[in-house]
Amino acid sequence: MKYIKKNQPPQDFTAWKNQKNEDWQPSWDNFQNPQKDLVHQSLLKEQGYICCYCERRINQKNSHIEHFKPRNQDPDLALDYTNLIASCQGERENLPTIPVHYGHKKAGWYETALMVSPLISDCSDFFRYTDDGQILPTQDPAKQLAAKETIKRLALDIDKLRKMRSKALEGILDGIEDLSGDDLKKLIAAFEKTSADGKYTEFYSAIAFILKQHHINF
């Protein structure tokens, strides 16, 4: 899970909400295009086009606007941009044929002490990864319970995802033993930046974790 630094909401979205009056109130039910499309694009851009939870590559077609804190728990946050993130599995995907995961899996569940948020700067510290793509809770006792529950509630450990992480790590691990300590540091720094088109590398956190472990053991 990679930290998401929230930007300012699209101006058109803010202007649309500011049109509220005695006869009309903005709501999730009347939140439509073009405002919804603009918000979705903005979320993708600020996340570097990776899923807020698993870090798969996403676009508007294969993702949906996710409420970090569900609407059933806090309706007032339904149109609060700071509570909106982009999660993979689009709104219209045929969910029964796909392992339901991430935002759709979480559904209306949320517990402050047990849900690791990608909106907190140390969210990546709650998890660790193995060379074969597994995601595990950190060994820090203070963070273990929340990490374990988040992995379970979001289905971050499904076989499909583990295989995808493993494949992403294969190319990174090939030849890593030949790198010097300085080269490893440069490689880690490179992955912390977006590409020229504003995209982060898929499964950035798993890759960064494995590279840092190799650097520690260098």
PDB file of C-alpha atoms in Angstrom:
ATOM      1  CA  MET A   1       0.000   0.000   0.000  1.00  0.00           C
ATOM      2  CA  LYS A   2       1.449   3.339  -1.077  1.00  0.00           C
ATOM      3  CA  TYR A   3       0.788   6.669   0.579  1.00  0.00           C
ATOM      4  CA  ILE A   4      -1.572   8.915  -1.377  1.00  0.00           C
ATOM      5  CA  LYS A   5      -0.979  12.632  -0.979  1.00  0.00           C
ATOM      6  CA  LYS A   6      -4.318  14.299  -1.673  1.00  0.00           C
ATOM      7  CA  ASN A   7      -4.446  17.278  -4.015  1.00  0.00           C
ATOM      8  CA  GLN A   8      -7.078  19.961  -4.336  1.00  0.00           C
ATOM      9  CA  PRO A   9     -10.358  18.726  -5.860  1.00  0.00           C
ATOM     10  CA  PRO A  10     -11.203  19.691  -9.462  1.00  0.00           C
ATOM     11  CA  GLN A  11     -12.594  23.229  -9.586  1.00  0.00           C
ATOM     12  CA  ASP A  12     -15.661  22.142 -11.554  1.00  0.00           C
ATOM     13  CA  PHE A  13     -16.479  19.600  -8.830  1.00  0.00           C
ATOM     14  CA  THR A  14     -16.246  22.264  -6.127  1.00  0.00           C
ATOM     15  CA  ALA A  15     -18.313  24.681  -8.213  1.00  0.00           C
ATOM     16  CA  TRP A  16     -20.982  22.004  -8.745  1.00  0.00           C
ATOM     17  CA  LYS A  17     -21.276  21.383  -5.000  1.00  0.00           C
ATOM     18  CA  ASN A  18     -21.445  25.115  -4.339  1.00  0.00           C
ATOM     19  CA  GLN A  19     -24.628  25.350  -6.392  1.00  0.00           C
ATOM     20  CA  LYS A  20     -26.600  23.911  -3.484  1.00  0.00           C
ATOM     21  CA  ASN A  21     -29.714  25.834  -2.522  1.00  0.00           C
ATOM     22  CA  GLU A  22     -33.069  25.357  -0.817  1.00  0.00           C
ATOM     23  CA  ASP A  23     -34.385  23.332  -3.747  1.00  0.00           C
ATOM     24  CA  TRP A  24     -31.287  21.271  -4.586  1.00  0.00           C
ATOM     25  CA  GLN A  25     -28.550  19.563  -2.611  1.00  0.00           C
ATOM     26  CA  PRO A  26     -25.547  17.765  -4.140  1.00  0.00           C
ATOM     27  CA  SER A  27     -25.506  14.065  -3.279  1.00  0.00           C
ATOM     28  CA  TRP A  28     -23.886  10.846  -4.373  1.00  0.00           C
ATOM     29  CA  ASP A  29     -27.126   9.928  -6.173  1.00  0.00           C
ATOM     30  CA  ASN A  30     -27.038  12.993  -8.400  1.00  0.00           C
ATOM     31  CA  PHE A  31     -23.254  13.014  -8.802  1.00  0.00           C
ATOM     32  CA  GLN A  32     -22.911  12.481 -12.563  1.00  0.00           C
ATOM     33  CA  ASN A  33     -20.656  13.393 -15.486  1.00  0.00           C
ATOM     34  CA  PRO A  34     -18.903  15.598 -16.286  1.00  0.00           C
ATOM     35  CA  GLN A  35     -18.095  16.185 -12.595  1.00  0.00           C
ATOM     36  CA  LYS A  36     -17.800  12.491 -11.754  1.00  0.00           C
ATOM     37  CA  ASP A  37     -15.502  11.891 -14.701  1.00  0.00           C
ATOM     38  CA  LEU A  38     -13.284  14.814 -13.683  1.00  0.00           C
ATOM     39  CA  VAL A  39     -13.018  13.557 -10.106  1.00  0.00           C
ATOM     40  CA  HIS A  40     -12.159  10.041 -11.295  1.00  0.00           C
ATOM     41  CA  GLN A  41      -9.419  11.416 -13.556  1.00  0.00           C
ATOM     42  CA  SER A  42      -8.050  13.554 -10.729  1.00  0.00           C
ATOM     43  CA  LEU A  43      -7.888  10.585  -8.340  1.00  0.00           C
ATOM     44  CA  LEU A  44      -6.059   8.458 -10.905  1.00  0.00           C
ATOM     45  CA  LYS A  45      -3.538  11.205 -11.537  1.00  0.00           C
ATOM     46  CA  GLU A  46      -2.731  11.855  -7.870  1.00  0.00           C
ATOM     47  CA  GLN A  47      -2.289   8.095  -7.307  1.00  0.00           C
ATOM     48  CA  GLY A  48       0.055   7.704 -10.258  1.00  0.00           C
ATOM     49  CA  TYR A  49      -2.490   5.396 -11.930  1.00  0.00           C
ATOM     50  CA  ILE A  50      -2.160   2.564  -9.426  1.00  0.00           C
ATOM     51  CA  CYS A  51      -4.900   1.117  -7.209  1.00  0.00           C
ATOM     52  CA  CYS A  52      -5.163   2.748  -3.802  1.00  0.00           C
ATOM     53  CA  TYR A  53      -4.990  -0.646  -2.087  1.00  0.00           C
ATOM     54  CA  CYS A  54      -3.095  -3.207  -4.186  1.00  0.00           C
ATOM     55  CA  GLU A  55      -1.102  -0.936  -6.555  1.00  0.00           C
ATOM     56  CA  ARG A  56      -2.205  -2.613  -9.775  1.00  0.00           C
ATOM     57  CA  ARG A  57      -2.177  -0.377 -12.874  1.00  0.00           C
ATOM     58  CA  ILE A  58      -5.621   1.201 -13.223  1.00  0.00           C
ATOM     59  CA  ASN A  59      -7.520   3.474 -15.571  1.00  0.00           C
ATOM     60  CA  GLN A  60     -11.078   4.773 -15.665  1.00  0.00           C
ATOM     61  CA  LYS A  61     -12.417   1.594 -17.240  1.00  0.00           C
ATOM     62  CA  ASN A  62     -11.042  -0.910 -14.706  1.00  0.00           C
ATOM     63  CA  SER A  63     -11.419   1.155 -11.530  1.00  0.00           C
ATOM     64  CA  HIS A  64     -14.091   2.875  -9.487  1.00  0.00           C
ATOM     65  CA  ILE A  65     -14.319   5.804  -7.103  1.00  0.00           C
ATOM     66  CA  GLU A  66     -13.967   4.368  -3.633  1.00  0.00           C
ATOM     67  CA  HIS A  67     -15.121   5.900  -0.370  1.00  0.00           C
ATOM     68  CA  PHE A  68     -12.391   5.138   2.144  1.00  0.00           C
ATOM     69  CA  LYS A  69     -14.843   5.634   4.968  1.00  0.00           C
ATOM     70  CA  PRO A  70     -18.057   4.042   3.629  1.00  0.00           C
ATOM     71  CA  ARG A  71     -21.160   6.125   2.989  1.00  0.00           C
ATOM     72  CA  ASN A  72     -23.222   3.959   5.320  1.00  0.00           C
ATOM     73  CA  GLN A  73     -20.981   5.010   8.207  1.00  0.00           C
ATOM     74  CA  ASP A  74     -20.600   8.682   7.392  1.00  0.00           C
ATOM     75  CA  PRO A  75     -22.957  10.037   4.679  1.00  0.00           C
ATOM     76  CA  ASP A  76     -21.495  13.529   5.158  1.00  0.00           C
ATOM     77  CA  LEU A  77     -18.245  12.312   3.578  1.00  0.00           C
ATOM     78  CA  ALA A  78     -19.934  10.976   0.429  1.00  0.00           C
ATOM     79  CA  LEU A  79     -18.760  13.943  -1.645  1.00  0.00           C
ATOM     80  CA  ASP A  80     -15.748  14.902   0.457  1.00  0.00           C
ATOM     81  CA  TYR A  81     -12.763  14.743  -1.889  1.00  0.00           C
ATOM     82  CA  THR A  82     -10.408  13.837   0.970  1.00  0.00           C
ATOM     83  CA  ASN A  83     -12.413  10.615   1.450  1.00  0.00           C
ATOM     84  CA  LEU A  84     -12.362   9.619  -2.234  1.00  0.00           C
ATOM     85  CA  ILE A  85      -9.742   7.302  -3.749  1.00  0.00           C
ATOM     86  CA  ALA A  86      -9.575   5.111  -6.857  1.00  0.00           C
ATOM     87  CA  SER A  87      -9.693   1.335  -6.442  1.00  0.00           C
ATOM     88  CA  CYS A  88      -9.436  -1.389  -9.057  1.00  0.00           C
ATOM     89  CA  GLN A  89     -12.434  -3.463 -10.118  1.00  0.00           C
ATOM     90  CA  GLY A  90     -14.675  -1.124 -12.070  1.00  0.00           C
ATOM     91  CA  GLU A  91     -18.240  -0.387 -11.078  1.00  0.00           C
ATOM     92  CA  ARG A  92     -19.637  -2.476 -13.908  1.00  0.00           C
ATOM     93  CA  GLU A  93     -17.277  -5.457 -13.805  1.00  0.00           C
ATOM     94  CA  ASN A  94     -18.904  -8.889 -13.621  1.00  0.00           C
ATOM     95  CA  LEU A  95     -17.960  -9.410  -9.997  1.00  0.00           C
ATOM     96  CA  PRO A  96     -19.260 -12.994  -9.498  1.00  0.00           C
ATOM     97  CA  THR A  97     -16.722 -14.281 -12.031  1.00  0.00           C
ATOM     98  CA  ILE A  98     -13.821 -12.420 -10.448  1.00  0.00           C
ATOM     99  CA  PRO A  99     -12.392 -12.838  -6.957  1.00  0.00           C
ATOM    100  CA  VAL A 100     -14.084  -9.851  -5.345  1.00  0.00           C
ATOM    101  CA  HIS A 101     -11.469  -7.751  -3.636  1.00  0.00           C
ATOM    102  CA  TYR A 102     -10.363  -4.321  -2.402  1.00  0.00           C
ATOM    103  CA  GLY A 103     -13.133  -1.702  -2.356  1.00  0.00           C
ATOM    104  CA  HIS A 104     -15.920  -4.067  -3.400  1.00  0.00           C
ATOM    105  CA  LYS A 105     -14.755  -6.658  -0.875  1.00  0.00           C
ATOM    106  CA  LYS A 106     -14.546  -4.089   1.934  1.00  0.00           C
ATOM    107  CA  ALA A 107     -18.072  -2.871   1.107  1.00  0.00           C
ATOM    108  CA  GLY A 108     -19.525  -1.144   4.183  1.00  0.00           C
ATOM    109  CA  TRP A 109     -16.882  -2.331   6.641  1.00  0.00           C
ATOM    110  CA  TYR A 110     -14.635   0.189   8.346  1.00  0.00           C
ATOM    111  CA  GLU A 111     -13.014   0.345  11.769  1.00  0.00           C
ATOM    112  CA  THR A 112     -10.606   3.160  12.466  1.00  0.00           C
ATOM    113  CA  ALA A 113      -8.207   1.070  14.556  1.00  0.00           C
ATOM    114  CA  LEU A 114      -8.223  -1.910  12.184  1.00  0.00           C
ATOM    115  CA  MET A 115      -8.217  -0.416   8.687  1.00  0.00           C
ATOM    116  CA  VAL A 116      -4.862   0.741   7.352  1.00  0.00           C
ATOM    117  CA  SER A 117      -5.401   3.892   5.341  1.00  0.00           C
ATOM    118  CA  PRO A 118      -3.407   4.743   2.197  1.00  0.00           C
ATOM    119  CA  LEU A 119      -3.997   8.348   3.248  1.00  0.00           C
ATOM    120  CA  ILE A 120      -1.555   8.123   6.177  1.00  0.00           C
ATOM    121  CA  SER A 121       2.118   8.657   5.440  1.00  0.00           C
ATOM    122  CA  ASP A 122       3.368   5.467   7.144  1.00  0.00           C
ATOM    123  CA  CYS A 123       0.818   3.069   5.604  1.00  0.00           C
ATOM    124  CA  SER A 124       3.542   1.050   3.860  1.00  0.00           C
ATOM    125  CA  ASP A 125       5.146   0.285   7.240  1.00  0.00           C
ATOM    126  CA  PHE A 126       2.216  -1.982   8.150  1.00  0.00           C
ATOM    127  CA  PHE A 127       3.158  -4.625   5.569  1.00  0.00           C
ATOM    128  CA  ARG A 128       6.062  -6.726   4.384  1.00  0.00           C
ATOM    129  CA  TYR A 129       6.509  -8.824   1.270  1.00  0.00           C
ATOM    130  CA  THR A 130       8.306 -11.974   0.171  1.00  0.00           C
ATOM    131  CA  ASP A 131      10.194 -12.670  -3.044  1.00  0.00           C
ATOM    132  CA  ASP A 132       7.331 -14.886  -4.252  1.00  0.00           C
ATOM    133  CA  GLY A 133       4.751 -12.106  -3.967  1.00  0.00           C
ATOM    134  CA  GLN A 134       3.157 -12.737  -0.586  1.00  0.00           C
ATOM    135  CA  ILE A 135       1.954  -9.840   1.542  1.00  0.00           C
ATOM    136  CA  LEU A 136       2.299 -10.253   5.309  1.00  0.00           C
ATOM    137  CA  PRO A 137       1.694  -8.095   8.374  1.00  0.00           C
ATOM    138  CA  THR A 138       4.669  -6.162   9.677  1.00  0.00           C
ATOM    139  CA  GLN A 139       6.573  -7.628  12.597  1.00  0.00           C
ATOM    140  CA  ASP A 140       5.891  -4.428  14.568  1.00  0.00           C
ATOM    141  CA  PRO A 141       3.440  -5.512  17.334  1.00  0.00           C
ATOM    142  CA  ALA A 142       1.790  -2.074  17.335  1.00  0.00           C
ATOM    143  CA  LYS A 143       0.802  -2.405  13.689  1.00  0.00           C
ATOM    144  CA  GLN A 144       0.254  -6.151  13.290  1.00  0.00           C
ATOM    145  CA  LEU A 145      -3.438  -6.352  14.165  1.00  0.00           C
ATOM    146  CA  ALA A 146      -4.506  -3.594  11.773  1.00  0.00           C
ATOM    147  CA  ALA A 147      -2.302  -5.012   9.018  1.00  0.00           C
ATOM    148  CA  LYS A 148      -3.711  -8.507   9.443  1.00  0.00           C
ATOM    149  CA  GLU A 149      -7.320  -7.286   9.406  1.00  0.00           C
ATOM    150  CA  THR A 150      -6.737  -5.035   6.390  1.00  0.00           C
ATOM    151  CA  ILE A 151      -5.182  -7.889   4.396  1.00  0.00           C
ATOM    152  CA  LYS A 152      -8.182 -10.042   5.234  1.00  0.00           C
ATOM    153  CA  ARG A 153     -10.895  -7.438   4.622  1.00  0.00           C
ATOM    154  CA  LEU A 154      -9.442  -6.287   1.292  1.00  0.00           C
ATOM    155  CA  ALA A 155      -8.390  -9.790   0.147  1.00  0.00           C
ATOM    156  CA  LEU A 156      -4.884  -8.527  -0.526  1.00  0.00           C
ATOM    157  CA  ASP A 157      -3.511 -12.066  -0.361  1.00  0.00           C
ATOM    158  CA  ILE A 158      -5.585 -13.733  -3.115  1.00  0.00           C
ATOM    159  CA  ASP A 159      -3.626 -16.034  -5.447  1.00  0.00           C
ATOM    160  CA  LYS A 160      -4.277 -13.805  -8.449  1.00  0.00           C
ATOM    161  CA  LEU A 161      -2.638 -10.833  -6.769  1.00  0.00           C
ATOM    162  CA  ARG A 162       0.235 -12.825  -5.278  1.00  0.00           C
ATOM    163  CA  LYS A 163       1.109 -14.155  -8.751  1.00  0.00           C
ATOM    164  CA  MET A 164       1.025 -10.658 -10.225  1.00  0.00           C
ATOM    165  CA  ARG A 165       3.343  -9.327  -7.511  1.00  0.00           C
ATOM    166  CA  SER A 166       5.659 -12.299  -7.989  1.00  0.00           C
ATOM    167  CA  LYS A 167       5.876 -11.647 -11.723  1.00  0.00           C
ATOM    168  CA  ALA A 168       6.624  -7.956 -11.130  1.00  0.00           C
ATOM    169  CA  LEU A 169       9.406  -8.885  -8.707  1.00  0.00           C
ATOM    170  CA  GLU A 170      11.009 -11.422 -11.057  1.00  0.00           C
ATOM    171  CA  GLY A 171      12.407  -8.789 -13.366  1.00  0.00           C
ATOM    172  CA  ILE A 172      13.687  -6.709 -10.460  1.00  0.00           C
ATOM    173  CA  LEU A 173      15.382  -9.589  -8.664  1.00  0.00           C
ATOM    174  CA  ASP A 174      17.115 -10.863 -11.780  1.00  0.00           C
ATOM    175  CA  GLY A 175      20.700  -9.631 -11.493  1.00  0.00           C
ATOM    176  CA  ILE A 176      20.160  -7.724  -8.253  1.00  0.00           C
ATOM    177  CA  GLU A 177      23.033  -9.581  -6.589  1.00  0.00           C
ATOM    178  CA  ASP A 178      25.432  -7.903  -9.010  1.00  0.00           C
ATOM    179  CA  LEU A 179      24.440  -4.400  -7.924  1.00  0.00           C
ATOM    180  CA  SER A 180      26.525  -2.352  -5.523  1.00  0.00           C
ATOM    181  CA  GLY A 181      25.042  -0.702  -2.454  1.00  0.00           C
ATOM    182  CA  ASP A 182      25.007   2.669  -4.225  1.00  0.00           C
ATOM    183  CA  ASP A 183      23.328   1.163  -7.274  1.00  0.00           C
ATOM    184  CA  LEU A 184      20.620  -0.324  -5.060  1.00  0.00           C
ATOM    185  CA  LYS A 185      20.013   3.070  -3.449  1.00  0.00           C
ATOM    186  CA  LYS A 186      19.684   4.678  -6.884  1.00  0.00           C
ATOM    187  CA  LEU A 187      17.287   1.956  -8.010  1.00  0.00           C
ATOM    188  CA  ILE A 188      15.111   2.417  -4.933  1.00  0.00           C
ATOM    189  CA  ALA A 189      15.072   6.195  -5.495  1.00  0.00           C
ATOM    190  CA  ALA A 190      14.088   5.701  -9.130  1.00  0.00           C
ATOM    191  CA  PHE A 191      11.053   3.624  -8.174  1.00  0.00           C
ATOM    192  CA  GLU A 192       9.913   6.340  -5.787  1.00  0.00           C
ATOM    193  CA  LYS A 193       9.314   8.670  -8.733  1.00  0.00           C
ATOM    194  CA  THR A 194       6.622   8.610 -11.393  1.00  0.00           C
ATOM    195  CA  SER A 195       7.433   8.091 -15.046  1.00  0.00           C
ATOM    196  CA  ALA A 196       7.301  10.914 -17.572  1.00  0.00           C
ATOM    197  CA  ASP A 197       3.577  10.293 -18.015  1.00  0.00           C
ATOM    198  CA  GLY A 198       2.909  10.465 -14.268  1.00  0.00           C
ATOM    199  CA  LYS A 199       2.644   6.739 -13.540  1.00  0.00           C
ATOM    200  CA  TYR A 200       4.113   4.799 -10.631  1.00  0.00           C
ATOM    201  CA  THR A 201       5.457   1.303 -11.200  1.00  0.00           C
ATOM    202  CA  GLU A 202       2.896  -1.403 -10.440  1.00  0.00           C
ATOM    203  CA  PHE A 203       3.340  -2.994  -7.001  1.00  0.00           C
ATOM    204  CA  TYR A 204       5.762  -0.270  -5.998  1.00  0.00           C
ATOM    205  CA  SER A 205       5.614  -1.109  -2.286  1.00  0.00           C
ATOM    206  CA  ALA A 206       6.507  -4.776  -2.775  1.00  0.00           C
ATOM    207  CA  ILE A 207       9.389  -3.856  -5.061  1.00  0.00           C
ATOM    208  CA  ALA A 208      10.682  -1.138  -2.714  1.00  0.00           C
ATOM    209  CA  PHE A 209      10.435  -3.446   0.301  1.00  0.00           C
ATOM    210  CA  ILE A 210      12.422  -6.243  -1.382  1.00  0.00           C
ATOM    211  CA  LEU A 211      15.061  -3.824  -2.691  1.00  0.00           C
ATOM    212  CA  LYS A 212      15.478  -2.259   0.746  1.00  0.00           C
ATOM    213  CA  GLN A 213      15.883  -5.695   2.324  1.00  0.00           C
ATOM    214  CA  HIS A 214      18.631  -6.514  -0.149  1.00  0.00           C
ATOM    215  CA  HIS A 215      20.258  -3.154   0.569  1.00  0.00           C
ATOM    216  CA  ILE A 216      20.185  -3.829   4.330  1.00  0.00           C
ATOM    217  CA  ASN A 217      21.795  -7.209   3.761  1.00  0.00           C
ATOM    218  CA  PHE A 218      24.368  -5.840   1.319  1.00  0.00           C
TER     219      PHE A 218
END
